[in-house]
Coordinates of N, CA, C and O in Angstrom, one line a residue:
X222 N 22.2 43.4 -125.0 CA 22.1 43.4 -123.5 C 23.3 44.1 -123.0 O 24.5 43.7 -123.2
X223 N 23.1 45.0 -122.4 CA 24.1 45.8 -121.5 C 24.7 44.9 -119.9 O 24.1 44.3 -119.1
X224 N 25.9 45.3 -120.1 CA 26.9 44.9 -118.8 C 26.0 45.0 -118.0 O 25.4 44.0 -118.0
X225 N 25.5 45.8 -117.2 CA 24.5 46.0 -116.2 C 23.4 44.8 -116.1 O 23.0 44.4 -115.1
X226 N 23.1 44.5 -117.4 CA 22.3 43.3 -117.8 C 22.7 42.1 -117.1 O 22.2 41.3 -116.2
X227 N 23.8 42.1 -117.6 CA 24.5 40.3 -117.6 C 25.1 40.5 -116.1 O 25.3 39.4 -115.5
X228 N 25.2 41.2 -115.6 CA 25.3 41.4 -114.0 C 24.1 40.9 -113.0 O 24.2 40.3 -112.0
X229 N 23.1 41.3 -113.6 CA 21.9 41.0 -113.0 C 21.8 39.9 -112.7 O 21.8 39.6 -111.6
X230 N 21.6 38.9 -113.8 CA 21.3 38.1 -113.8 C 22.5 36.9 -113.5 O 22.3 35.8 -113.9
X231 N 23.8 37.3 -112.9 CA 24.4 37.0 -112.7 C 24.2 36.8 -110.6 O 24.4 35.9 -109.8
X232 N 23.8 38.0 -110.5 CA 22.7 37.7 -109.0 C 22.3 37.1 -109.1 O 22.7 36.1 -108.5
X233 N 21.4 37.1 -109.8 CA 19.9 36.0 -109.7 C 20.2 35.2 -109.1 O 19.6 35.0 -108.0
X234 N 21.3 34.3 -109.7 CA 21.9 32.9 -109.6 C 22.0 32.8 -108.2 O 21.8 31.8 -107.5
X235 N 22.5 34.1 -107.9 CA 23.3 33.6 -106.4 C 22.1 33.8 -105.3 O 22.5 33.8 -104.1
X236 N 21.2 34.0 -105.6 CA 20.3 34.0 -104.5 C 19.6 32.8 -104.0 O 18.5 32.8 -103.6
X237 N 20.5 31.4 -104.1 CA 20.5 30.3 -103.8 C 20.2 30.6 -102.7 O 21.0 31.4 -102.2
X238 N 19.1 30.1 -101.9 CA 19.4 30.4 -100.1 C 19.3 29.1 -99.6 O 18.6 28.3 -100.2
X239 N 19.8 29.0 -98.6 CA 20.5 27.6 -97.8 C 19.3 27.1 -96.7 O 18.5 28.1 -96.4
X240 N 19.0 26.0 -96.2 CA 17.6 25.3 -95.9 C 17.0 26.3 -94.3 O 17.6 26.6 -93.3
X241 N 15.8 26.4 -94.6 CA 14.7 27.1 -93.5 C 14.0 26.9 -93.8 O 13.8 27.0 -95.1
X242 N 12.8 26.6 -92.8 CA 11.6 26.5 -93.4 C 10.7 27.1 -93.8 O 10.2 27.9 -93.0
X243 N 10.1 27.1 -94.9 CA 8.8 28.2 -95.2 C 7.8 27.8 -95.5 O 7.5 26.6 -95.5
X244 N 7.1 28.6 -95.9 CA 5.4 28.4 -95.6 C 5.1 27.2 -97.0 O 4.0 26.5 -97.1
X245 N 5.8 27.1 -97.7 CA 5.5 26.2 -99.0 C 6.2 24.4 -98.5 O 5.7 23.3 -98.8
X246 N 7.0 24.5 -97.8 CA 7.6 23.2 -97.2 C 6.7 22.8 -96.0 O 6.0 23.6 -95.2
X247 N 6.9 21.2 -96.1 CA 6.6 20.4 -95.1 C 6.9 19.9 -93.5 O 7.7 20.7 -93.0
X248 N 6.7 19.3 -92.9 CA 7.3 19.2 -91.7 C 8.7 18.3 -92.0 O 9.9 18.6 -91.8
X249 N 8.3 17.1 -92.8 CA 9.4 16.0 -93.5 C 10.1 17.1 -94.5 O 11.3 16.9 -94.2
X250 N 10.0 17.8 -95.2 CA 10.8 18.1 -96.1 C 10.6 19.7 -96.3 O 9.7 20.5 -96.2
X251 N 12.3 19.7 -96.5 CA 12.5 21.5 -96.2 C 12.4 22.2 -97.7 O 12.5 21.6 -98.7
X252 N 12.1 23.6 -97.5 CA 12.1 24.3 -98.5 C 13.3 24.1 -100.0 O 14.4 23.8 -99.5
X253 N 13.3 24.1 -101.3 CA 14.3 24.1 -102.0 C 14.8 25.3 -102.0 O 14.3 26.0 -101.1
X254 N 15.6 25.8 -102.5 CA 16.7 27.2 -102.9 C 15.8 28.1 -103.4 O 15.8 29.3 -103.1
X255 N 15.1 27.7 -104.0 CA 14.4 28.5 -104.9 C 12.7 28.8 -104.4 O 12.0 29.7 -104.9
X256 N 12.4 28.1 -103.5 CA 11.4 27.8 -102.6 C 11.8 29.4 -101.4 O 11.1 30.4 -101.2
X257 N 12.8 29.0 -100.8 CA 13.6 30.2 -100.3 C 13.7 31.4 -100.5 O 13.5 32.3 -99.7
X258 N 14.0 31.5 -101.7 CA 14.2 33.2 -102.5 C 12.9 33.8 -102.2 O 12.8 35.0 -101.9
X259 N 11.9 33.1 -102.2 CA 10.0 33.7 -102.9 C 10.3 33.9 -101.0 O 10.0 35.0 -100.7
X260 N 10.7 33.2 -100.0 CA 10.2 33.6 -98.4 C 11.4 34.9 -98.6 O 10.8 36.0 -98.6
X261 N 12.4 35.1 -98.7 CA 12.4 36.8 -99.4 C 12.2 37.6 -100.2 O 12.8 38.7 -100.3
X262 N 11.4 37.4 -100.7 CA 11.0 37.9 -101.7 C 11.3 37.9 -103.1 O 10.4 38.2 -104.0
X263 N 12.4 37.5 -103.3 CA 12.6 37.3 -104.6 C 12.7 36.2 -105.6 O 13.0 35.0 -105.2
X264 N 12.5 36.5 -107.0 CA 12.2 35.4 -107.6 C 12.9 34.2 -107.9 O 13.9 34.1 -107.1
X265 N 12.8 33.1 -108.6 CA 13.6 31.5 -108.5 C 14.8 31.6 -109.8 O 15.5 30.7 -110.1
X266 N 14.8 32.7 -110.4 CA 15.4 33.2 -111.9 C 16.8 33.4 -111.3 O 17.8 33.4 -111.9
X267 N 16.7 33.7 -110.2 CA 18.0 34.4 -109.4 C 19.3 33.3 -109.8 O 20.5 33.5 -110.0
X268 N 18.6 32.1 -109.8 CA 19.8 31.1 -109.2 C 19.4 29.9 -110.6 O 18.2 29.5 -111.0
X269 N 20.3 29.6 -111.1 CA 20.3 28.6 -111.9 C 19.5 27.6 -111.6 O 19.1 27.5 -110.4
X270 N 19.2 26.7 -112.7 CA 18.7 25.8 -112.4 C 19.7 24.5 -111.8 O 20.9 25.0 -111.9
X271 N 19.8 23.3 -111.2 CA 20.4 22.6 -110.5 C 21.1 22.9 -109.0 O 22.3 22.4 -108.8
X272 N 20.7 23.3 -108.2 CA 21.2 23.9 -107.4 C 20.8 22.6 -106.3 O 19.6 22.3 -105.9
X273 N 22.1 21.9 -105.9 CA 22.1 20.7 -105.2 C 21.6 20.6 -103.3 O 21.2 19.7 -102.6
X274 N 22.2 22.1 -103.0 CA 22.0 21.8 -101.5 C 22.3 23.4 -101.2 O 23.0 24.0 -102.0
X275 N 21.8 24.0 -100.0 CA 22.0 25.0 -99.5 C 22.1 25.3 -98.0 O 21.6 24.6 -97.2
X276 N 22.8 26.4 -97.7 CA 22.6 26.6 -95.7 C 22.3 28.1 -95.6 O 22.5 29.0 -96.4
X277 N 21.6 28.2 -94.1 CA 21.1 29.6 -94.1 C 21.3 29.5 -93.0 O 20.8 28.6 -92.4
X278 N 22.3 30.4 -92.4 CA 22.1 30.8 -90.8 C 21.1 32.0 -90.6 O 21.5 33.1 -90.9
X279 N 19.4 31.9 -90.0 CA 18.9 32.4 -89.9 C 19.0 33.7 -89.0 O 18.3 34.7 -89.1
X280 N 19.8 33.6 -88.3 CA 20.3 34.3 -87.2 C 21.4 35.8 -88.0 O 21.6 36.8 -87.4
X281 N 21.7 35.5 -89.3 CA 22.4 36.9 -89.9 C 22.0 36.7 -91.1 O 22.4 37.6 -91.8
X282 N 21.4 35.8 -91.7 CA 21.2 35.6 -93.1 C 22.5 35.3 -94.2 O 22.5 35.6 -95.4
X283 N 23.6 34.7 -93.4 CA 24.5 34.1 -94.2 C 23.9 32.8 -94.7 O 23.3 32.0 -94.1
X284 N 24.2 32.7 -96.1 CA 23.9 31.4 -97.3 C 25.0 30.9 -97.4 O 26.1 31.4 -97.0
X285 N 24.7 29.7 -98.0 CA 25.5 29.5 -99.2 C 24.8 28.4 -99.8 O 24.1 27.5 -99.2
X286 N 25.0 28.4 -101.2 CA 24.4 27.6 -102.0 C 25.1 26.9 -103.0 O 25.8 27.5 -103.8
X287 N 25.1 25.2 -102.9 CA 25.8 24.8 -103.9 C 25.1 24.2 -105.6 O 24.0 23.8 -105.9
X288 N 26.4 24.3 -106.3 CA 25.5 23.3 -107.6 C 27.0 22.1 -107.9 O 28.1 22.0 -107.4
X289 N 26.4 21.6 -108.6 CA 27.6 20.4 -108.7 C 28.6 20.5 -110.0 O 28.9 19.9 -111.0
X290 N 28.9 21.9 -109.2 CA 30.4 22.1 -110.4 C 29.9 23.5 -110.6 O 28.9 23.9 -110.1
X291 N 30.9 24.2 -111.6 CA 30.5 25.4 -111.9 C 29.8 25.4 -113.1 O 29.8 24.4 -113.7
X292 N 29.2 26.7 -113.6 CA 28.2 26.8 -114.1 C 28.4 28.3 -115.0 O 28.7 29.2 -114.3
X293 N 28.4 28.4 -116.2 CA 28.7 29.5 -117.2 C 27.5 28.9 -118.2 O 27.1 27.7 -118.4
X294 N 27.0 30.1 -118.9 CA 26.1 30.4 -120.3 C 25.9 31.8 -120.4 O 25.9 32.6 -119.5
X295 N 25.8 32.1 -121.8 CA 25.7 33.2 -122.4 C 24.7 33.3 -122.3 O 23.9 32.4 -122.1
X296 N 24.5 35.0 -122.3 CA 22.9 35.5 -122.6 C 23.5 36.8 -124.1 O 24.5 37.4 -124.4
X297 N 21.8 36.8 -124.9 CA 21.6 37.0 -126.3 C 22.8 36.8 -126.7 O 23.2 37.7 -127.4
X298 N 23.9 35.6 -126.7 CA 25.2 35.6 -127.5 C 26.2 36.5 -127.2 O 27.3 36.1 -127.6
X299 N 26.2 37.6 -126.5 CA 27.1 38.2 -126.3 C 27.6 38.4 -124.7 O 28.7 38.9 -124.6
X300 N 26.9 38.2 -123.8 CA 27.0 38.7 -122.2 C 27.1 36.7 -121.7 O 26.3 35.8 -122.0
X301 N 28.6 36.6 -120.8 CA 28.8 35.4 -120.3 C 28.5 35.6 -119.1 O 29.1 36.6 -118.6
X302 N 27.6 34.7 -118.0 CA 27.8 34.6 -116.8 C 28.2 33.4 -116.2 O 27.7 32.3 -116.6
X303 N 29.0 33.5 -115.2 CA 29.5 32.7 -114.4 C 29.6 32.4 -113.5 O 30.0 33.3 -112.7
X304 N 29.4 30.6 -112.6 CA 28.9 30.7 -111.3 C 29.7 29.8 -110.9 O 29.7 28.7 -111.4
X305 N 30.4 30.2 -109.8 CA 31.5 29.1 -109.0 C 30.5 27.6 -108.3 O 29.3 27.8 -108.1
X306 N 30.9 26.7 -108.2 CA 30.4 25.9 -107.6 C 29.5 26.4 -106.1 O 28.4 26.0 -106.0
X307 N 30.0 27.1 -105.2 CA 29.5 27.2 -104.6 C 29.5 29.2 -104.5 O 30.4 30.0 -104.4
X308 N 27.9 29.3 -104.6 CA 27.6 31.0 -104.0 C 27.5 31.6 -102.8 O 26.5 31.3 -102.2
X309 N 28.2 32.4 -102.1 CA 27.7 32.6 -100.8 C 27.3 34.3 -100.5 O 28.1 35.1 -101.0
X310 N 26.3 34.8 -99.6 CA 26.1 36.1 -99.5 C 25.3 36.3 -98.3 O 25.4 35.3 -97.5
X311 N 24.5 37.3 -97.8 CA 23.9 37.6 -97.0 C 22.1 37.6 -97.3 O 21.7 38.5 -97.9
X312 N 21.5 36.9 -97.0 CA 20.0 37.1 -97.8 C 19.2 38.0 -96.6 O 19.3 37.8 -95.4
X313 N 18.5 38.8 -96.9 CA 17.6 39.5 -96.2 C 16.4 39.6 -97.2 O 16.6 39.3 -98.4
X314 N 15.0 40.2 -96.6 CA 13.9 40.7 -97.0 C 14.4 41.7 -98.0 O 15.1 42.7 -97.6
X315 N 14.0 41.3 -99.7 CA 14.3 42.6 -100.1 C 15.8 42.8 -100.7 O 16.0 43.5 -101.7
X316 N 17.0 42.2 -99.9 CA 18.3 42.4 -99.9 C 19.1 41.0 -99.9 O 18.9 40.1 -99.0
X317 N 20.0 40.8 -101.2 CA 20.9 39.6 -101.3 C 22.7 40.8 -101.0 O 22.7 41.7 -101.8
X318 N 23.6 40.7 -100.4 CA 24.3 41.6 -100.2 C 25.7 40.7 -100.0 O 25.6 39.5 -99.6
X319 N 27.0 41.2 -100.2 CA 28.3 40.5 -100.1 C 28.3 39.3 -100.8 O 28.7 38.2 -100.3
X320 N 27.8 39.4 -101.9 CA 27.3 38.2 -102.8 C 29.0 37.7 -103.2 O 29.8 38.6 -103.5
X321 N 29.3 36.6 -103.3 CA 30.6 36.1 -104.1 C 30.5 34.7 -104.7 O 30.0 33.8 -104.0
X322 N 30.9 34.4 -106.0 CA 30.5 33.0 -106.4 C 29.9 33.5 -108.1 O 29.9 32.7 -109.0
X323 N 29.6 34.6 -108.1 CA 29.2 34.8 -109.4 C 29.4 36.4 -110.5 O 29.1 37.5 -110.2
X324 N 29.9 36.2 -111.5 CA 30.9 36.7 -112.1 C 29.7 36.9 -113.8 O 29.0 36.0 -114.3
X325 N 30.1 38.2 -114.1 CA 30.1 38.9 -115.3 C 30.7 39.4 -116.4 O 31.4 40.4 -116.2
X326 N 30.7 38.9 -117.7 CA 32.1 39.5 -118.1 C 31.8 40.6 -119.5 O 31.5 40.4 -120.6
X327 N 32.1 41.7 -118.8 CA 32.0 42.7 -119.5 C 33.0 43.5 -120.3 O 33.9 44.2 -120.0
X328 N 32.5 43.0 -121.5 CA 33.7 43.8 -122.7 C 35.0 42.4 -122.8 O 34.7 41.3 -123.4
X329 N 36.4 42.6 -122.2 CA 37.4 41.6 -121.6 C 37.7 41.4 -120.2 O 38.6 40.6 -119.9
X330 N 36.9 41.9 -119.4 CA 37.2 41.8 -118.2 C 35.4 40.8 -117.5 O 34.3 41.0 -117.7
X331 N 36.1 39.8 -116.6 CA 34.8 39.1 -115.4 C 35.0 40.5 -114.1 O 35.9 40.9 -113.3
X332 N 33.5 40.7 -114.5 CA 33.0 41.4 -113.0 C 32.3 40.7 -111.8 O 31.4 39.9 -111.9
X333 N 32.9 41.1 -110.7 CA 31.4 39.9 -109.3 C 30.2 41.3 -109.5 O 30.0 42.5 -109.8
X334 N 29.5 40.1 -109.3 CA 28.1 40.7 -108.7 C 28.2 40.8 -107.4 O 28.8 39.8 -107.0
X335 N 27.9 41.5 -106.5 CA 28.1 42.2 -105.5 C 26.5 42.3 -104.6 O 25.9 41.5 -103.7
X336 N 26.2 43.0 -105.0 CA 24.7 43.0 -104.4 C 23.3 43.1 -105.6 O 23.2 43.6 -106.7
X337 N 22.1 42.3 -104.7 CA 21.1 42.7 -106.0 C 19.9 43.5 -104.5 O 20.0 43.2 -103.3
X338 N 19.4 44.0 -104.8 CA 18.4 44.9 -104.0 C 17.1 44.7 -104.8 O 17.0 45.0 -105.9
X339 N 16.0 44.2 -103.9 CA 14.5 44.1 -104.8 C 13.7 45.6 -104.3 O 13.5 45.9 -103.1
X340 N 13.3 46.5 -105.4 CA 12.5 47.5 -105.1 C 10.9 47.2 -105.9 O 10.7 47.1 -107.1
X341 N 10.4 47.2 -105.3 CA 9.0 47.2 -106.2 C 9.0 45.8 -107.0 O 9.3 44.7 -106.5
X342 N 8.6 46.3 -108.4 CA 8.6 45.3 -109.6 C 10.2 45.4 -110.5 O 10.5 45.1 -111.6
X343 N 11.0 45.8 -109.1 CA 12.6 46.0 -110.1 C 13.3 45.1 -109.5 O 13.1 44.7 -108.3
X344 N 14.4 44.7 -110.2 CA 15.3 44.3 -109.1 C 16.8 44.9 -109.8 O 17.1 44.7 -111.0
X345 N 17.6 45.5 -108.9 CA 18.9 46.4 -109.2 C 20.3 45.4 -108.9 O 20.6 45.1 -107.8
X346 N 20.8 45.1 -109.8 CA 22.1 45.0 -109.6 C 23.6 45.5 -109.4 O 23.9 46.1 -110.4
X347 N 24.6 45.4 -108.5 CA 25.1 45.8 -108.3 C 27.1 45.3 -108.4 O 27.7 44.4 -107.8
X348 N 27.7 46.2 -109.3 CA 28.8 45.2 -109.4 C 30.1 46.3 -108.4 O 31.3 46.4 -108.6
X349 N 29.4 46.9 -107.7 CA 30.3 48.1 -106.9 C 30.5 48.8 -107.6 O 29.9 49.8 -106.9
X350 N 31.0 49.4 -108.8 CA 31.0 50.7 -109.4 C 30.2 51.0 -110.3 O 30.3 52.1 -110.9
X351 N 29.1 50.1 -110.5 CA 28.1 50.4 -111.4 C 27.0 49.5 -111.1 O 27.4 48.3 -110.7
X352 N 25.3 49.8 -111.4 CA 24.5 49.0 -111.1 C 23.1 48.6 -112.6 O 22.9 48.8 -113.8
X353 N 22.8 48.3 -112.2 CA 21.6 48.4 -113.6 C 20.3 47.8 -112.9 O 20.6 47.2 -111.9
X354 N 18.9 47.9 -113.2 CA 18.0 47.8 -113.0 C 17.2 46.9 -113.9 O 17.4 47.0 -115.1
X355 N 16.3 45.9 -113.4 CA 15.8 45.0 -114.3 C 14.4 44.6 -114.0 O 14.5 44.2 -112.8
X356 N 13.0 44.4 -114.5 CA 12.0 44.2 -114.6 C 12.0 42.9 -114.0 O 12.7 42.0 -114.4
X357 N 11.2 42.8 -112.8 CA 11.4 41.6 -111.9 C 10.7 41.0 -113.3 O 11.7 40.6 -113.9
X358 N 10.0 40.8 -113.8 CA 9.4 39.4 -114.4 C 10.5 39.0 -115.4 O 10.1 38.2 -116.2
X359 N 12.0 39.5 -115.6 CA 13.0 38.9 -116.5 C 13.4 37.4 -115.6 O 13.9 36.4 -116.1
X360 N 13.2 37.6 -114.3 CA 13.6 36.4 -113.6 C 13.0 35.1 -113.0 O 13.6 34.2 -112.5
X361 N 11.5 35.4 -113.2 CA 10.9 34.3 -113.1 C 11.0 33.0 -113.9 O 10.2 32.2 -113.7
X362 N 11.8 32.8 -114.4 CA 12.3 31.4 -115.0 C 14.0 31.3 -114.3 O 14.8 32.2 -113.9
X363 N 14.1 29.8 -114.2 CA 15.7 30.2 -113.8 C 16.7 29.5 -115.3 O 16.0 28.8 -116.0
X364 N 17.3 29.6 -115.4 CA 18.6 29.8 -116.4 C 19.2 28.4 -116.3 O 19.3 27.8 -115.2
X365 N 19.6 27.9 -117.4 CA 20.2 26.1 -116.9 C 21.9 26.8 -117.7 O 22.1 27.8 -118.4
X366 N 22.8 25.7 -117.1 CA 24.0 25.8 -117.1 C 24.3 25.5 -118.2 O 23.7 24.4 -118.5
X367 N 25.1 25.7 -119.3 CA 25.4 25.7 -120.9 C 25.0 26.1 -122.0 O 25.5 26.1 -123.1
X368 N 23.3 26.8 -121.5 CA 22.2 26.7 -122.9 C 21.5 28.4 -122.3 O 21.0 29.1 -123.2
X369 N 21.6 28.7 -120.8 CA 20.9 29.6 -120.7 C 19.3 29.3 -120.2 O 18.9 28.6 -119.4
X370 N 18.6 30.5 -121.2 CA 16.9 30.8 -121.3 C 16.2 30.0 -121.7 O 15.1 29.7 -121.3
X371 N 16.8 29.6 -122.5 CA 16.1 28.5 -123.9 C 16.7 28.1 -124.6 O 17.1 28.4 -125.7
X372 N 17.0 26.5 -123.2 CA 17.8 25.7 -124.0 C 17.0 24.8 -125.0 O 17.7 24.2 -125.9
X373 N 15.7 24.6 -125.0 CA 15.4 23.8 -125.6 C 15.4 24.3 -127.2 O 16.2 23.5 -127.9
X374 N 14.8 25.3 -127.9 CA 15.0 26.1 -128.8 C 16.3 26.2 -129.4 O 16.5 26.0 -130.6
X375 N 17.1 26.5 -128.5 CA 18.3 27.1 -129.0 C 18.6 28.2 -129.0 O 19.8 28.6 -129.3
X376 N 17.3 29.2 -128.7 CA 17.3 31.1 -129.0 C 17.7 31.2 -127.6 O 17.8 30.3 -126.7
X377 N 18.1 32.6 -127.4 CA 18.4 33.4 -126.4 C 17.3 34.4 -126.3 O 17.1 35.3 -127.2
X378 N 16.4 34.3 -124.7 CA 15.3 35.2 -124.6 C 16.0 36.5 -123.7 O 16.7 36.5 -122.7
X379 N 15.7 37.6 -124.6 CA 16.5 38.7 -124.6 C 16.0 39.7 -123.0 O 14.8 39.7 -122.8
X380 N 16.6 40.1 -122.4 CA 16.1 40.6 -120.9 C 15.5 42.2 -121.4 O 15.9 43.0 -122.3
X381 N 14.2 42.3 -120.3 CA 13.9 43.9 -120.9 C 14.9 44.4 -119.8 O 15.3 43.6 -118.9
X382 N 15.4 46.2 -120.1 CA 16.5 46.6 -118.9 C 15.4 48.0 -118.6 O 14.6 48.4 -119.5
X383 N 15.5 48.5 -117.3 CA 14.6 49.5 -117.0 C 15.9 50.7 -117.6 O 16.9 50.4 -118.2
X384 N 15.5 52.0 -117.4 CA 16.5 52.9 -118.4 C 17.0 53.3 -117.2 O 16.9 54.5 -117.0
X385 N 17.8 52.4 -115.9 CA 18.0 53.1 -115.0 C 19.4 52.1 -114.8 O 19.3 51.0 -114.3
X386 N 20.6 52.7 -115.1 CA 22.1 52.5 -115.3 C 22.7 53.1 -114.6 O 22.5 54.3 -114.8
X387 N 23.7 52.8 -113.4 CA 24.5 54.0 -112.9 C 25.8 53.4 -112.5 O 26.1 52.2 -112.4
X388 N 26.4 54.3 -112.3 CA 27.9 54.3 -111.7 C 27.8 54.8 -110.5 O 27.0 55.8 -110.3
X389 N 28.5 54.3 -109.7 CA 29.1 55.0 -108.6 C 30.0 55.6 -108.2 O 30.0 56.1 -107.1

């Protein structure tokens, strides 16, 4: 899995979006985080599993999303991601942007994820000087805290990457 990889899916996570209501929630009971992402479009893979509570100022699309404690697991064994207790960023249609709270670590160095951008059936990651592109259906599951993909197993389900890598 390529840097660009574990970046991605280091978005994902943070596309926790904070409470509004949407077309899947009730009058008594508001949308979950993940319930949220799908009224932008994006999928529930974004954001770990456990995600305790969130806020959305609908008025700029400032979030923030909490989990109870921080949150790190590897993907295929070699790419670690990392998620502060609390994520916060900008959510729009399409666009998670000024993302902070979640971290990549590529080679010896943790990179932030920065922005993830949904095009089509892709979704692009962004760590500011470089981005990678990823097959929206790598995120329709969300990722649990210590174990990853598949914690039950014990394997690591490997991400397909589109061949579209760049720097800026």
């Amino acid at each position: 899995m390529s840097l660009i990889a574990s970046l991605s899916l280091l978005i994902f996570f943070l596309l926790l979006s904070p409470p509004a209501m949407s077309a899947t929630a009730t009058d008594d009971e508001p949308p979950t985080a993940y319930e949220l992402l799908s009224d932008y479009n994006f999928p529930p893979g974004l954001l770990p599993k456990g995600v305790v509570g969130y806020e959305l100022d609908r008025s700029n699309g400032k979030f923030r999303a909490y989990l109870n404690g921080s949150c790190s697991f590897s993907l295929e064994g070699s790419y670690q991601l990392k998620y502060k207790s609390t994520i916060s960023g900008y959510l729009s249609k399409d666009r998670l942007t000024g993302l902070s709270g979640v971290s990549v670590k590529v080679l010896l160095f943790w990179v932030n994820i920065v922005d993830v951008v949904r095009s089509g059936d892709d979704l692009e990651f962004s760590v500011g000087i470089a981005s990678a592109t990823f097959p929206l259906d790598n995120f329709y599951e969300s990722p649990q805290c210590g174990c990853g993909l598949d914690c039950v197993n014990g394997q690591v389900r490997k991400l397909k990457l589109n061949p579209s890598v760049s720097s800026i």
